[in-house]
Amino acid sequence: MATIIQIKRSSGSAAPGTSDLVEAELAYSQDASNDGVGAKLYIESVDSGSNPVIHAIGGKFYTDAIDAATDSNTASTIVERDASGNFSAGTITAALTGNVTGNVTGDVTGDLTGDVTGNVTGNVTGNVTGNVTGNADTATALATGRTIAITGDLAYTSGSFDGTGNVTGTGTLATVNSDVGSFGSTTAVPVITVNAKGLVTAVSTQAISTSFDIAADTGSTDTVAGGETITFTGGTGVATTVGANEITFDIGQAVGTTDNVTFNNLTVSGDLTVSGDTTTVNTATLTVEDPLIILANGNSSTDAVDIGFYGLYDTSGSQDLYAGLFRDASDGKFRLFKDLQSAPSTTVDTSGTGYAVASLVANIEGNLTGGTVSGLATDIAVADGGTGASTFTSNGIIYGNGTGALQATAAGTDGYFLYSNSGTPDWTNVIDGGTY
């Protein structure tokens, strides 16, 4: 069944008052006696002071005006451009401000302010302020010839320039440094002075130093003069060798990234990154400051490995057994296990020999999300987070009932919508705005 929607209407042409409508309500003045010539559609809104106002938003009055639009010179009619973007008009009286590009044909009366570019054909009456770009018939030469001169570090004076031809002159750089020639040798380096303009104002030489200082983490700074010998001495576990213009330091074992290196006690003050496949810690006591330890950091999107930890024990004195806690990758659930006779690898073999689910003894507090709650004798009450009911009407809409069990409407019908029937949800397919 089709849905019927009506709005308020009046057979006259007068607009509704604010008392006839509420905010966002529509009304239509039909102007029936005049065949709808003045018919308009209104809606009630509010102004900046939240006061109700009536806005005209459409109707036959406006659509007739738009339908009558034309590109011809027709009185009291909206102007519409033709396919070329043009329209016809009579007299246009206005002050034109901006850029005018193209041909202006006819009489222009008023002030033209801005840049006028193009050809202006006809009589132009009024003041023109701005740039007029076009053809200048008399601009051929300067009335009086002029010269161009440059002073400073570059001296230059041009020939006489009157606009009828090109002129050429030669510039001369000022002398700012009288020191000319070659500077520097095997025992001296050149010293160059440059001013703020980038010009070299002086050149001299400076002898090369034949001594230098050597410093270290400990000890005093030593000055080495030309001809002295520098000795590199090894420390504890470090030997030095010199030959063939090179010095070699040796600590007694290879320490490359692929070598095996052995130390006694080792203290690392910075971060330690171990990239190998296996890390073995043979220690009686392991202390870790980090309160959260990440496992399976390299797990892929397939989530194919179990995540957890396990330990080794032996209750009989003759059989190694394993127990632990892990997240089962097959279903995402956490499980405890014990009595497993084979150490887990990337997954826990729940069908392995001796595998048993361990008992968990603890008080568990938290929120239940999803899953199944069993063992309840009755339906969970509303006050306890339940619905208070076992079943609801198929395809009905559930609604509240205070502290009582949730209720449901009857199944809906296509084309119907919910409305309040004396405070109770119900279905209908009729909307009537009434009259004013």
CSV table of N, CA and C in Angstrom, one decimal, residues 195 204 314 421 433:
chain,number,residue,atom,x,y,z
A,195,ASN,N,85.8,41.4,0.1
A,195,ASN,CA,84.8,42.3,0.7
A,195,ASN,C,83.4,41.9,0.5
A,204,SER,N,97.9,37.7,0.3
A,204,SER,CA,99.2,37.5,0.9
A,204,SER,C,99.4,36.0,1.1
A,314,ASP,N,59.5,-33.0,36.5
A,314,ASP,CA,59.5,-34.5,36.5
A,314,ASP,C,59.0,-34.9,37.9
A,421,ASN,N,1.5,5.4,19.5
A,421,ASN,CA,0.1,5.2,19.7
A,421,ASN,C,-0.2,5.2,21.2
A,433,GLY,N,-0.5,16.6,7.4
A,433,GLY,CA,0.0,17.8,8.0
A,433,GLY,C,-1.1,18.6,8.6
